[in-house]
PDB file of C-alpha atoms and ligand atoms in Angstrom:
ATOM      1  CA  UNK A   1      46.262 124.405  94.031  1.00 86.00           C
ATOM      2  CA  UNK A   2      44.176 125.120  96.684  1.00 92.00           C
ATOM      3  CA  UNK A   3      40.842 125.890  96.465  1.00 92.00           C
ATOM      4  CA  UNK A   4      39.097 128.521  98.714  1.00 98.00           C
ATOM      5  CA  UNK A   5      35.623 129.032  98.517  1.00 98.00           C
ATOM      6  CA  UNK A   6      33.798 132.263 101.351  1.00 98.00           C
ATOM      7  CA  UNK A   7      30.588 132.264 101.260  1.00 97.00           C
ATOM      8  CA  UNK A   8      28.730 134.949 103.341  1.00 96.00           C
ATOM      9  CA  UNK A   9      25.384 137.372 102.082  1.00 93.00           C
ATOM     10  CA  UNK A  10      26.232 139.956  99.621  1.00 90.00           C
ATOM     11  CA  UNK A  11      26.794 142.523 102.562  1.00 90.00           C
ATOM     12  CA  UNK A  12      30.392 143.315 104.019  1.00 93.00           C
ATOM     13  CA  UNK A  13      29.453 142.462 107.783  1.00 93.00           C
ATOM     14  CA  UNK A  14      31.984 140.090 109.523  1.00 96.00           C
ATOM     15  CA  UNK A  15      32.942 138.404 106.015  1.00 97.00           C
ATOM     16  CA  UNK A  16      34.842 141.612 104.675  1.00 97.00           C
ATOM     17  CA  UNK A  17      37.935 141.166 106.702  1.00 98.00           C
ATOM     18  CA  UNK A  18      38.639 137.492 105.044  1.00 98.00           C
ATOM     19  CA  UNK A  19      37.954 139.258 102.091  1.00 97.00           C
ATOM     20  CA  UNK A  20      40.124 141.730 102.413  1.00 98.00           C
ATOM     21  CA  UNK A  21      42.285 139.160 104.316  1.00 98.00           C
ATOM     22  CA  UNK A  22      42.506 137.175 101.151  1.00 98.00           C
ATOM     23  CA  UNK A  23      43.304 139.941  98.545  1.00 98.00           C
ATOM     24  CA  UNK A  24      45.819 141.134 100.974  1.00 98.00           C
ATOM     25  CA  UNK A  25      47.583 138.080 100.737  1.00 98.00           C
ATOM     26  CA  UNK A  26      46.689 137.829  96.940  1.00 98.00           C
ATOM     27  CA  UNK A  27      45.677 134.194  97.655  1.00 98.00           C
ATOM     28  CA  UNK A  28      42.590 133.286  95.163  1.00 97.00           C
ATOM     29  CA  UNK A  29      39.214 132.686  96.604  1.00 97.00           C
ATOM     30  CA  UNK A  30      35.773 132.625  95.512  1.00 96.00           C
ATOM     31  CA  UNK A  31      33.541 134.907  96.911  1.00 95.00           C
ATOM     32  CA  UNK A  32      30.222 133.314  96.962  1.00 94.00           C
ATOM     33  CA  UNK A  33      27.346 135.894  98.098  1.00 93.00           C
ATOM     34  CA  UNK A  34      23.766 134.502  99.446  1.00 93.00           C
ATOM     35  CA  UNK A  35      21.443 137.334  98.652  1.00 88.00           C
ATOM     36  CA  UNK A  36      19.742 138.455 101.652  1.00 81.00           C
ATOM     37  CA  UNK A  37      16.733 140.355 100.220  1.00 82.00           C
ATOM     38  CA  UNK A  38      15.886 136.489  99.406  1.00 87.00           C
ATOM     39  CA  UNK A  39      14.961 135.135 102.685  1.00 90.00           C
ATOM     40  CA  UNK A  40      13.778 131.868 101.231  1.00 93.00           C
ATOM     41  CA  UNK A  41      16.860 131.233  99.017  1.00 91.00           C
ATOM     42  CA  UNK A  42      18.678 131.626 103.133  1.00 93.00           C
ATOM     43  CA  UNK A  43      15.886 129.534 104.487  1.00 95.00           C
ATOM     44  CA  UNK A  44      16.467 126.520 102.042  1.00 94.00           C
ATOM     45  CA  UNK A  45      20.229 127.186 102.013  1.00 94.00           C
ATOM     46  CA  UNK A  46      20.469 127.669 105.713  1.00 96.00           C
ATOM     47  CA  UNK A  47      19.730 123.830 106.627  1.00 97.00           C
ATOM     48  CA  UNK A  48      23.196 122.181 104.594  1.00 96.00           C
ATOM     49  CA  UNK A  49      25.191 124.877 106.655  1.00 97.00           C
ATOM     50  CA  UNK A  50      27.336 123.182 109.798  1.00 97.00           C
ATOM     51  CA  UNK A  51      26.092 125.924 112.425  1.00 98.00           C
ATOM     52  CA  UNK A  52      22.873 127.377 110.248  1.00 97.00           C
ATOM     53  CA  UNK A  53      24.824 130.792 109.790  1.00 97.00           C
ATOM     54  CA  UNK A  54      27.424 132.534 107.803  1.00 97.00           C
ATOM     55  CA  UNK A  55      30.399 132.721 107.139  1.00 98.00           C
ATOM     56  CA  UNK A  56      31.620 129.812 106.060  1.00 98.00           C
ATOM     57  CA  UNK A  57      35.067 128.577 104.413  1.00 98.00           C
ATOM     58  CA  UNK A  58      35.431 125.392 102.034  1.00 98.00           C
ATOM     59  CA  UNK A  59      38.939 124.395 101.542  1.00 98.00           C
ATOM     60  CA  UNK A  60      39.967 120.836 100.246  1.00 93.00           C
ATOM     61  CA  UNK A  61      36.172 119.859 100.669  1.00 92.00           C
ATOM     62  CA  UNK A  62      35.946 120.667 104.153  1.00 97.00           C
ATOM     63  CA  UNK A  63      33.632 123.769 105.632  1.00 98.00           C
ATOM     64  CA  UNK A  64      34.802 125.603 108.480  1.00 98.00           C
ATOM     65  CA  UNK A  65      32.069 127.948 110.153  1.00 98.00           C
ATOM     66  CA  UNK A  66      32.720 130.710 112.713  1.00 98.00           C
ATOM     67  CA  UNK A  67      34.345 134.026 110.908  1.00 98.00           C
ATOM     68  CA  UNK A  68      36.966 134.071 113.438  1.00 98.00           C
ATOM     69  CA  UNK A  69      38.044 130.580 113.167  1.00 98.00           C
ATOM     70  CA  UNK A  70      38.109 130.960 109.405  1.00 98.00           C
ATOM     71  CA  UNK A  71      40.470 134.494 109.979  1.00 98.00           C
ATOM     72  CA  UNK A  72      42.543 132.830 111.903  1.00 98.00           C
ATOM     73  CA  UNK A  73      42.890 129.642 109.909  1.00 98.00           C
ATOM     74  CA  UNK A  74      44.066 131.861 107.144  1.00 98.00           C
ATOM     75  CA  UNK A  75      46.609 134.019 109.265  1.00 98.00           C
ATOM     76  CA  UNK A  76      48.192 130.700 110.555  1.00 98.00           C
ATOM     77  CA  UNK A  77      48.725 129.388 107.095  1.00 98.00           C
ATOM     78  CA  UNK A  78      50.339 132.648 105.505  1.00 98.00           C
ATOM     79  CA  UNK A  79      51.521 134.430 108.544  1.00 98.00           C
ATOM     80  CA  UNK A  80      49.277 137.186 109.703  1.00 98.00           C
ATOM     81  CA  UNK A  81      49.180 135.223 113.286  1.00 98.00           C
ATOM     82  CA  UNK A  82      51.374 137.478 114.986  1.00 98.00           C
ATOM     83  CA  UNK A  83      54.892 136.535 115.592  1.00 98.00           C
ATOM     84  CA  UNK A  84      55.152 134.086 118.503  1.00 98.00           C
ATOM     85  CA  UNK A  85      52.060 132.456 120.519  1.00 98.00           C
ATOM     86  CA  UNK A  86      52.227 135.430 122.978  1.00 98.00           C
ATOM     87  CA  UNK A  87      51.563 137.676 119.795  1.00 98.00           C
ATOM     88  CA  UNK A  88      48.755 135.020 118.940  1.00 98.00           C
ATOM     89  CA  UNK A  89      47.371 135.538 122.438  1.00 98.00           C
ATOM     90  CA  UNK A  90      47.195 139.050 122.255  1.00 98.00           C
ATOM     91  CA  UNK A  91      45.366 138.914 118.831  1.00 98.00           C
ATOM     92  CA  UNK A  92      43.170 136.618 120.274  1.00 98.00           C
ATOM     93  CA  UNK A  93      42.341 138.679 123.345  1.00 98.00           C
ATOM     94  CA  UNK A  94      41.626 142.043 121.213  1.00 98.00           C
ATOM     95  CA  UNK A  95      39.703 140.518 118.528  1.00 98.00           C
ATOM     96  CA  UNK A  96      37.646 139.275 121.889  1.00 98.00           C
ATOM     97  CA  UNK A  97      37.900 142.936 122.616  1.00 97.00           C
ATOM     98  CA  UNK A  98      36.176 144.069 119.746  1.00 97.00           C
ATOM     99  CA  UNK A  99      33.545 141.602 119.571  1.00 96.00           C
ATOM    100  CA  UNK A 100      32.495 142.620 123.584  1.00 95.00           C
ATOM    101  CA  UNK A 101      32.117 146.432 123.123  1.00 94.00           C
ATOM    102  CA  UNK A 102      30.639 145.490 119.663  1.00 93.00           C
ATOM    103  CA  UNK A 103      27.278 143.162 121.437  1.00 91.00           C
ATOM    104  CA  UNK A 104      26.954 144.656 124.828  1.00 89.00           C
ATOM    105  CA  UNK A 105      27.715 148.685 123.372  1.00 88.00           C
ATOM    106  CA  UNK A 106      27.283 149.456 120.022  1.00 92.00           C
ATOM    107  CA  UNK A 107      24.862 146.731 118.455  1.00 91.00           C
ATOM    108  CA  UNK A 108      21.792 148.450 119.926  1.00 92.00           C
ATOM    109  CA  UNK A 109      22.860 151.766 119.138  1.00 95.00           C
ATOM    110  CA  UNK A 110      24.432 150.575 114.964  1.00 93.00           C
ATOM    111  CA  UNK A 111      21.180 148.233 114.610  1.00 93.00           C
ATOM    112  CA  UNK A 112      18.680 151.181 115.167  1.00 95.00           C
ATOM    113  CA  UNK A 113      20.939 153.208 112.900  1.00 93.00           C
ATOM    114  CA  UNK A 114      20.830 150.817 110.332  1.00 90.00           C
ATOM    115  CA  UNK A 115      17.263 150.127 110.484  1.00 91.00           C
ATOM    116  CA  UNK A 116      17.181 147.024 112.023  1.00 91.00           C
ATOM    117  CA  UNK A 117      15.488 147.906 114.893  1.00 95.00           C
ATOM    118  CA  UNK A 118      13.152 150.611 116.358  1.00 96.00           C
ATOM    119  CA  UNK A 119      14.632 152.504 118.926  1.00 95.00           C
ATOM    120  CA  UNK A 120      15.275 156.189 120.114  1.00 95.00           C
ATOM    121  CA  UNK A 121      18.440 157.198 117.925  1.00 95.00           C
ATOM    122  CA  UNK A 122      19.783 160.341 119.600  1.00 96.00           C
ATOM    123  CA  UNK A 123      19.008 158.633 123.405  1.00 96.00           C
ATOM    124  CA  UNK A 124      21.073 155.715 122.833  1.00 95.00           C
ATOM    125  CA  UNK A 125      23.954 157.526 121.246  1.00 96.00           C
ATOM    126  CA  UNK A 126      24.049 160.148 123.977  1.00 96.00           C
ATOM    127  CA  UNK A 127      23.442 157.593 127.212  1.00 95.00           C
ATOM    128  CA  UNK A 128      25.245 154.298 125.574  1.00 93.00           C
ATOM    129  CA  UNK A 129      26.857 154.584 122.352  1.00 96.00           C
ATOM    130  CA  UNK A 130      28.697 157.654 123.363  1.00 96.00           C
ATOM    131  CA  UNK A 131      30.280 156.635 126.617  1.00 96.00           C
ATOM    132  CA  UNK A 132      31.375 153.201 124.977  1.00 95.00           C
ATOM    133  CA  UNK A 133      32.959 154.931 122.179  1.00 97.00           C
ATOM    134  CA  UNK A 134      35.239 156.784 124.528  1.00 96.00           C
ATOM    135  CA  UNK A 135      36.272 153.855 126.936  1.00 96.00           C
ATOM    136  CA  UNK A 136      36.932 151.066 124.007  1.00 97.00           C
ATOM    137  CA  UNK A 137      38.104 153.810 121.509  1.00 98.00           C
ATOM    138  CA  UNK A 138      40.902 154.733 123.913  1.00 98.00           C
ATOM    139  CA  UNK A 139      41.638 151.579 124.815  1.00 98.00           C
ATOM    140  CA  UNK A 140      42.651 150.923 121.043  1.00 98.00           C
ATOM    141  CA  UNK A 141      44.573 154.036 120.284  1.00 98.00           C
ATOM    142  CA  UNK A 142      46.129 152.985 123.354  1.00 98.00           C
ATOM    143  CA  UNK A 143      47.133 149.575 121.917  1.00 98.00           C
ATOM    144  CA  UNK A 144      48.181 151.204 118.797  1.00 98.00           C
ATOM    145  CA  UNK A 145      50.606 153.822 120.178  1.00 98.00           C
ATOM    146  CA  UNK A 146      52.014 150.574 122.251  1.00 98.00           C
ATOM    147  CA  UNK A 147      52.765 148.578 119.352  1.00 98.00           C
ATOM    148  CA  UNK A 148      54.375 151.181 117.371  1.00 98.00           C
ATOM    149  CA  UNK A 149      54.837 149.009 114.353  1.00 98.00           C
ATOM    150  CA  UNK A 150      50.967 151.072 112.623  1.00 98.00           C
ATOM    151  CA  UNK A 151      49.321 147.716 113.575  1.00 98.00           C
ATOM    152  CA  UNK A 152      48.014 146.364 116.592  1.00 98.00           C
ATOM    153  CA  UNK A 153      50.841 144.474 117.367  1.00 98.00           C
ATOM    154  CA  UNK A 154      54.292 145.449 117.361  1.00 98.00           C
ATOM    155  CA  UNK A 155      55.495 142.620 114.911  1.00 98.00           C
ATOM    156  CA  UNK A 156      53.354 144.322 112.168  1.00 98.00           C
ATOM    157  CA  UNK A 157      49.776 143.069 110.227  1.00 98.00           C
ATOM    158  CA  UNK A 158      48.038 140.460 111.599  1.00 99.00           C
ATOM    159  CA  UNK A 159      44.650 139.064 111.004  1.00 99.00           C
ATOM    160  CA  UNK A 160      43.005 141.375 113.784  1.00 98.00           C
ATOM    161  CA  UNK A 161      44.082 144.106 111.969  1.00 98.00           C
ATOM    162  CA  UNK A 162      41.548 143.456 109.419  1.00 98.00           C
ATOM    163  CA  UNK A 163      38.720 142.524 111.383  1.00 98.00           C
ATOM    164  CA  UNK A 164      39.331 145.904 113.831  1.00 98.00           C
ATOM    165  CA  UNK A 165      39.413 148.162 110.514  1.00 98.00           C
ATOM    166  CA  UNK A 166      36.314 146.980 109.107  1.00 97.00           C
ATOM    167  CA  UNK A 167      34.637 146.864 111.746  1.00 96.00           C
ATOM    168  CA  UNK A 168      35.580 150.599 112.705  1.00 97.00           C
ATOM    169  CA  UNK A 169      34.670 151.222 109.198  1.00 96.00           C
ATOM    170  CA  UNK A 170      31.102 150.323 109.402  1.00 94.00           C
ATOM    171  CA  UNK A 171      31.034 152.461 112.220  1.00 95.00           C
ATOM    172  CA  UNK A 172      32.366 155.344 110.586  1.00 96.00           C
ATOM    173  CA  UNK A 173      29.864 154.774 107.266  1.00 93.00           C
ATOM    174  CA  UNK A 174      27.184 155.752 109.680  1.00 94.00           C
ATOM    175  CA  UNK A 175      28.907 157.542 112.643  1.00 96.00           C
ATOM    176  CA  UNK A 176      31.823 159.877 111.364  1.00 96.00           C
ATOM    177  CA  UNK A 177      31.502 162.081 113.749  1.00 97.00           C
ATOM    178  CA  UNK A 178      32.160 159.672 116.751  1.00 97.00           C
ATOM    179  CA  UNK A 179      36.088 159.281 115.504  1.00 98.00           C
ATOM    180  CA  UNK A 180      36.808 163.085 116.459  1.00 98.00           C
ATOM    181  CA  UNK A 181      39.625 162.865 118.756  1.00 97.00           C
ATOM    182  CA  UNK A 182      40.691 159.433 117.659  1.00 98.00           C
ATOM    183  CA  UNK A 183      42.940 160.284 114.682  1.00 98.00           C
ATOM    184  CA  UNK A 184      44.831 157.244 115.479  1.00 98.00           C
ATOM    185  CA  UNK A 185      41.855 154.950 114.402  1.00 98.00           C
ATOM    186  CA  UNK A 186      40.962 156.375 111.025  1.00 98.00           C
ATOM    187  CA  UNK A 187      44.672 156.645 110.317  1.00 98.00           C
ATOM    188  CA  UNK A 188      44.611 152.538 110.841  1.00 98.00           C
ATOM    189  CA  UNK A 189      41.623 152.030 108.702  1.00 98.00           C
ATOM    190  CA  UNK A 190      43.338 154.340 105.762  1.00 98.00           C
ATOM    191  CA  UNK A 191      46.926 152.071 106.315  1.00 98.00           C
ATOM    192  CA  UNK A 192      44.299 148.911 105.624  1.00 98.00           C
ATOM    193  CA  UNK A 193      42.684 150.392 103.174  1.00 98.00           C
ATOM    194  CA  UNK A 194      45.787 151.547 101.249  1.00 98.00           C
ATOM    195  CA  UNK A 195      47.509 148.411 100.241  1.00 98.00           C
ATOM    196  CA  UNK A 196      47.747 148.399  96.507  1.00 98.00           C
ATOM    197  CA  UNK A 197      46.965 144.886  96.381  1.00 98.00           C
ATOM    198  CA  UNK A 198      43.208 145.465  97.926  1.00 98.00           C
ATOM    199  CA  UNK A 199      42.536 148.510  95.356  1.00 97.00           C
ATOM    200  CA  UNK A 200      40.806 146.535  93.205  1.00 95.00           C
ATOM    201  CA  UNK A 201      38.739 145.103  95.145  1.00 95.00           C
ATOM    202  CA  UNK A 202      37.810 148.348  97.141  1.00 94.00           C
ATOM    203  CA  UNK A 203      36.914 150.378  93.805  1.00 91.00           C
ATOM    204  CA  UNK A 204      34.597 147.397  92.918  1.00 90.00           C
ATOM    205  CA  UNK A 205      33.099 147.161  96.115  1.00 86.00           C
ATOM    206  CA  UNK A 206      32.458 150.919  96.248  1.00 78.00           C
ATOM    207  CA  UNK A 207      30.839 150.716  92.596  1.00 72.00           C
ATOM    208  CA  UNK A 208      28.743 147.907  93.601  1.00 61.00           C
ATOM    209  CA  UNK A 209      25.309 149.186  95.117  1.00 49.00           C
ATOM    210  CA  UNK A 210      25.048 147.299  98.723  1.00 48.00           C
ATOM    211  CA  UNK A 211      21.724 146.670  99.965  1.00 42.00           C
ATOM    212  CA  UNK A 212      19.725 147.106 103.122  1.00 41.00           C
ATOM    213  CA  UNK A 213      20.841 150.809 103.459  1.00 42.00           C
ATOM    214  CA  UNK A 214      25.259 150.325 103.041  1.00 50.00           C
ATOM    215  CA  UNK A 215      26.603 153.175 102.256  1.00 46.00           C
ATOM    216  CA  UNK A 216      30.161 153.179 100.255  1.00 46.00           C
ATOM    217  CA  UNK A 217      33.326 154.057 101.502  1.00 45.00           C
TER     218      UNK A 217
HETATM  219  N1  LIG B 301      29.902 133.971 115.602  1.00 64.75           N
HETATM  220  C1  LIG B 301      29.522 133.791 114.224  1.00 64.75           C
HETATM  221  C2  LIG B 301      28.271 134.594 113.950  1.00 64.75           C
HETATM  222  C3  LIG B 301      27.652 134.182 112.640  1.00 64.75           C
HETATM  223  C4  LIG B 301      26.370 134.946 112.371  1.00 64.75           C
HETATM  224  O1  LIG B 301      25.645 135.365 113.300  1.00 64.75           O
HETATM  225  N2  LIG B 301      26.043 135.112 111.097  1.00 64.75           N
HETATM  226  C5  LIG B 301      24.856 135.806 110.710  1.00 64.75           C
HETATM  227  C6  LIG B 301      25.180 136.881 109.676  1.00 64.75           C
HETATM  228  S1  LIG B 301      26.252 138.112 110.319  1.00 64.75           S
HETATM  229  C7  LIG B 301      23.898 134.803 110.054  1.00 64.75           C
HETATM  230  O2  LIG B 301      24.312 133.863 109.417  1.00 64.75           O
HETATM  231  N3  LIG B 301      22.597 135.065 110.192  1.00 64.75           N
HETATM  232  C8  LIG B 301      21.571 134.305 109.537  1.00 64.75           C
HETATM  233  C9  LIG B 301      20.786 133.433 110.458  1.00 64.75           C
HETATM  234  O3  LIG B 301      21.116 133.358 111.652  1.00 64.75           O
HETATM  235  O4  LIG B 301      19.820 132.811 109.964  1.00 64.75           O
HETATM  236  C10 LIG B 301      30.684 134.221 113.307  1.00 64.75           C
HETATM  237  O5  LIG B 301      31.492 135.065 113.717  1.00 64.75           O
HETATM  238  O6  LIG B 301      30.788 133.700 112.183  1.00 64.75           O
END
Protein backbone atom coordinates (compact mmCIF):
# COMPACT_ATOMS: atom_id res chain seq x y z
CA UNK A 1 0.00 0.00 0.00
CA UNK A 2 0.92 3.29 -0.47
CA UNK A 3 2.44 5.30 1.85
CA UNK A 4 1.65 9.07 2.28
CA UNK A 5 3.47 11.04 4.56
CA UNK A 6 2.29 15.55 4.86
CA UNK A 7 4.34 17.20 6.70
CA UNK A 8 3.57 20.95 7.33
CA UNK A 9 3.78 23.05 11.10
CA UNK A 10 1.13 22.17 13.47
CA UNK A 11 -1.05 25.15 12.10
CA UNK A 12 -3.88 24.62 9.38
CA UNK A 13 -2.44 27.30 6.82
CA UNK A 14 -2.15 25.98 3.18
CA UNK A 15 -1.64 22.23 4.49
CA UNK A 16 -5.38 21.86 5.74
CA UNK A 17 -6.91 21.39 2.37
CA UNK A 18 -4.63 18.07 1.66
CA UNK A 19 -5.69 17.27 4.91
CA UNK A 20 -8.96 17.54 4.50
CA UNK A 21 -8.27 16.44 0.86
CA UNK A 22 -7.05 13.16 2.21
CA UNK A 23 -9.81 12.30 4.79
CA UNK A 24 -12.21 13.21 2.14
CA UNK A 25 -11.01 10.61 0.07
CA UNK A 26 -10.43 8.35 3.21
CA UNK A 27 -6.96 7.60 1.75
CA UNK A 28 -4.42 7.09 4.88
CA UNK A 29 -1.73 9.59 5.46
CA UNK A 30 0.46 10.65 8.13
CA UNK A 31 0.21 13.92 9.30
CA UNK A 32 3.55 14.95 10.44
CA UNK A 33 3.46 18.53 12.28
CA UNK A 34 6.89 20.70 12.71
CA UNK A 35 6.16 22.78 15.74
CA UNK A 36 6.53 26.30 14.98
CA UNK A 37 6.92 27.85 18.47
CA UNK A 38 10.39 25.85 17.93
CA UNK A 39 12.19 27.94 15.51
CA UNK A 40 15.38 25.97 15.86
CA UNK A 41 13.78 22.49 15.50
CA UNK A 42 12.53 24.55 11.68
CA UNK A 43 15.99 25.95 11.38
CA UNK A 44 17.81 22.48 11.58
CA UNK A 45 14.89 20.77 9.79
CA UNK A 46 14.55 23.43 7.18
CA UNK A 47 18.02 22.57 5.35
CA UNK A 48 16.97 18.52 4.22
CA UNK A 49 13.73 20.19 2.74
CA UNK A 50 13.82 20.38 -1.42
CA UNK A 51 12.64 24.20 -1.50
CA UNK A 52 13.47 25.13 2.45
CA UNK A 53 9.58 25.44 3.12
CA UNK A 54 6.48 23.54 3.83
CA UNK A 55 4.40 21.58 2.74
CA UNK A 56 5.80 18.76 1.64
CA UNK A 57 4.47 15.18 0.42
CA UNK A 58 6.56 11.78 0.62
CA UNK A 59 5.06 9.08 -1.38
CA UNK A 60 7.07 5.90 -2.48
CA UNK A 61 10.27 7.74 -1.09
CA UNK A 62 9.97 10.66 -3.15
CA UNK A 63 9.14 14.43 -1.66
CA UNK A 64 7.13 16.67 -3.61
CA UNK A 65 7.16 20.43 -2.33
CA UNK A 66 4.75 23.20 -3.40
CA UNK A 67 1.07 22.71 -1.63
CA UNK A 68 -0.51 23.07 -4.89
CA UNK A 69 1.47 20.60 -6.73
CA UNK A 70 0.95 18.16 -3.89
CA UNK A 71 -3.25 19.02 -4.16
CA UNK A 72 -3.19 18.43 -7.38
CA UNK A 73 -1.07 15.31 -7.45
CA UNK A 74 -3.66 13.86 -5.18
CA UNK A 75 -6.84 15.02 -7.23
CA UNK A 76 -5.23 13.44 -10.42
CA UNK A 77 -4.74 10.12 -8.75
CA UNK A 78 -8.36 9.76 -7.15
CA UNK A 79 -10.33 12.10 -9.26
CA UNK A 80 -10.95 15.44 -7.72
CA UNK A 81 -9.20 17.00 -11.07
CA UNK A 82 -12.25 18.11 -12.58
CA UNK A 83 -13.74 16.18 -15.36
CA UNK A 84 -11.88 16.85 -18.62
CA UNK A 85 -8.55 19.09 -19.03
CA UNK A 86 -10.82 22.15 -19.68
CA UNK A 87 -12.28 21.42 -16.08
CA UNK A 88 -8.49 21.03 -15.00
CA UNK A 89 -7.83 24.43 -16.55
CA UNK A 90 -10.42 26.12 -14.87
CA UNK A 91 -9.32 24.67 -11.44
CA UNK A 92 -6.08 25.71 -12.22
CA UNK A 93 -6.98 29.28 -13.13
CA UNK A 94 -9.21 29.84 -9.80
CA UNK A 95 -6.95 28.27 -7.42
CA UNK A 96 -4.51 31.08 -9.23
CA UNK A 97 -7.45 33.24 -8.38
CA UNK A 98 -7.36 32.73 -4.88
CA UNK A 99 -3.80 32.81 -4.32
CA UNK A 100 -3.71 36.64 -6.22
CA UNK A 101 -6.42 38.39 -4.10
CA UNK A 102 -4.92 36.33 -1.17
CA UNK A 103 -0.90 38.21 -1.55
CA UNK A 104 -1.67 41.45 -3.21
CA UNK A 105 -5.32 42.01 -0.91
CA UNK A 106 -5.81 40.31 2.07
CA UNK A 107 -2.25 39.19 3.41
CA UNK A 108 -1.53 42.69 4.76
CA UNK A 109 -4.80 43.20 6.11
CA UNK A 110 -5.10 38.90 7.76
CA UNK A 111 -1.24 39.25 8.85
CA UNK A 112 -1.88 42.41 11.05
CA UNK A 113 -5.00 40.63 12.28
CA UNK A 114 -3.22 37.75 13.21
CA UNK A 115 -0.40 39.43 14.79
CA UNK A 116 2.11 39.01 12.44
CA UNK A 117 2.66 42.32 11.67
CA UNK A 118 2.15 45.91 13.02
CA UNK A 119 -0.12 47.81 11.12
CA UNK A 120 -3.30 50.09 11.43
CA UNK A 121 -6.21 47.39 11.68
CA UNK A 122 -9.40 49.36 11.02
CA UNK A 123 -7.40 51.56 7.99
CA UNK A 124 -6.51 48.63 6.06
CA UNK A 125 -9.82 46.89 6.36
CA UNK A 126 -11.75 50.00 5.42
CA UNK A 127 -9.24 51.30 2.36
CA UNK A 128 -7.94 47.60 1.18
CA UNK A 129 -9.36 44.66 2.74
CA UNK A 130 -12.84 45.87 2.26
CA UNK A 131 -12.90 46.77 -1.40
CA UNK A 132 -11.05 43.38 -2.24
CA UNK A 133 -13.53 41.45 -0.37
CA UNK A 134 -16.29 42.76 -2.57
CA UNK A 135 -14.58 42.43 -6.09
CA UNK A 136 -13.01 38.69 -5.49
CA UNK A 137 -15.99 37.69 -3.20
CA UNK A 138 -18.36 38.30 -6.11
CA UNK A 139 -16.36 36.98 -8.47
CA UNK A 140 -16.70 33.52 -6.58
CA UNK A 141 -20.35 33.50 -5.80
CA UNK A 142 -20.39 34.27 -9.32
CA UNK A 143 -18.48 31.07 -10.25
CA UNK A 144 -20.56 29.16 -7.90
CA UNK A 145 -24.05 30.10 -9.16
CA UNK A 146 -22.35 29.18 -12.78
CA UNK A 147 -21.44 25.81 -11.92
CA UNK A 148 -24.57 24.86 -10.31
CA UNK A 149 -23.35 21.47 -9.28
CA UNK A 150 -22.55 23.35 -5.03
CA UNK A 151 -18.87 23.24 -6.19
CA UNK A 152 -16.84 25.36 -8.21
CA UNK A 153 -17.16 23.46 -11.12
CA UNK A 154 -20.11 22.09 -12.62
CA UNK A 155 -18.83 18.37 -12.68
CA UNK A 156 -18.91 18.46 -8.81
CA UNK A 157 -15.76 18.42 -5.94
CA UNK A 158 -12.58 19.02 -7.05
CA UNK A 159 -9.37 19.73 -5.32
CA UNK A 160 -9.96 23.66 -5.47
CA UNK A 161 -12.83 23.17 -3.62
CA UNK A 162 -10.84 22.45 -0.64
CA UNK A 163 -8.22 24.86 -0.88
CA UNK A 164 -11.09 27.87 -1.60
CA UNK A 165 -13.04 26.65 1.69
CA UNK A 166 -10.22 26.76 3.94
CA UNK A 167 -8.93 29.41 2.91
CA UNK A 168 -12.35 31.40 3.23
CA UNK A 169 -12.43 29.77 6.53
CA UNK A 170 -9.45 31.38 7.99
CA UNK A 171 -10.90 34.41 6.87
CA UNK A 172 -14.05 33.98 8.51
CA UNK A 173 -12.18 32.75 12.06
CA UNK A 174 -11.10 36.32 12.20
CA UNK A 175 -13.42 38.32 9.84
CA UNK A 176 -17.14 37.03 10.12
CA UNK A 177 -18.51 39.92 9.48
CA UNK A 178 -16.93 40.46 5.95
CA UNK A 179 -19.20 37.31 4.52
CA UNK A 180 -22.53 39.44 5.00
CA UNK A 181 -24.05 39.41 1.69
CA UNK A 182 -22.15 36.41 0.47
CA UNK A 183 -24.39 33.57 1.73
CA UNK A 184 -23.22 31.62 -1.15
CA UNK A 185 -19.61 31.35 0.33
CA UNK A 186 -20.31 30.19 3.86
CA UNK A 187 -22.92 27.86 2.43
CA UNK A 188 -19.70 26.24 0.38
CA UNK A 189 -17.51 26.11 3.37
CA UNK A 190 -20.53 24.30 5.50
CA UNK A 191 -21.05 21.65 2.18
CA UNK A 192 -16.98 21.03 2.83
CA UNK A 193 -17.21 20.93 6.11
CA UNK A 194 -20.18 18.52 6.26
CA UNK A 195 -18.92 15.37 4.74
CA UNK A 196 -19.25 12.66 7.30
CA UNK A 197 -16.06 11.27 6.37
CA UNK A 198 -14.02 14.63 7.58
CA UNK A 199 -16.06 14.71 11.06
CA UNK A 200 -13.55 13.18 12.76
CA UNK A 201 -11.03 14.92 11.91
CA UNK A 202 -12.83 18.38 12.32
CA UNK A 203 -13.99 17.55 16.07
CA UNK A 204 -10.26 16.72 16.76
CA UNK A 205 -8.96 19.61 15.18
CA UNK A 206 -11.43 21.89 16.99
CA UNK A 207 -10.43 20.13 20.45
CA UNK A 208 -6.88 20.57 19.72
CA UNK A 209 -5.59 24.08 21.05
CA UNK A 210 -3.80 25.78 17.81
CA UNK A 211 -1.13 28.10 18.49
CA UNK A 212 -0.03 31.56 17.50
CA UNK A 213 -3.57 33.01 18.17
CA UNK A 214 -6.04 30.12 15.82
CA UNK A 215 -9.12 30.26 16.82
CA UNK A 216 -11.50 26.98 16.30
CA UNK A 217 -14.13 26.58 14.01
N1 LIG B 1 4.19 28.29 -2.59
C1 LIG B 1 4.50 27.45 -1.45
C2 LIG B 1 4.67 28.33 -0.23
C3 LIG B 1 5.31 27.55 0.89
C4 LIG B 1 5.53 28.43 2.11
O1 LIG B 1 5.72 29.66 2.01
N2 LIG B 1 5.55 27.80 3.28
C5 LIG B 1 5.75 28.51 4.50
C6 LIG B 1 4.67 28.15 5.52
S1 LIG B 1 3.07 28.63 4.97
C7 LIG B 1 7.10 28.08 5.09
O2 LIG B 1 7.53 26.96 4.94
N3 LIG B 1 7.74 29.00 5.82
C8 LIG B 1 8.95 28.72 6.55
C9 LIG B 1 10.16 29.35 5.96
O3 LIG B 1 10.07 29.96 4.88
O4 LIG B 1 11.23 29.22 6.59
C10 LIG B 1 3.38 26.41 -1.26
O5 LIG B 1 2.24 26.68 -1.65
O6 LIG B 1 3.66 25.33 -0.72
Amino acid sequence: MVVYKLTYFNLRGIAEAIRLMFHYLEVPFEDIRIDSTDPEKWEKFKPTTPQGKLPLLEVDGVVIPQSYAIARFIAKRYNLAGKDDIEAAQIDALADFLRDMQYEYFSPYMFVVQGYDEGDKDKLREESFLPAVKQNFTYLVKTLKAANSGFYMSSGITWVDFVISQYLNLIRRYDKECFEGYPELIEHIERIHGFPQLQDYLEKRNSVLFHMGEQAS
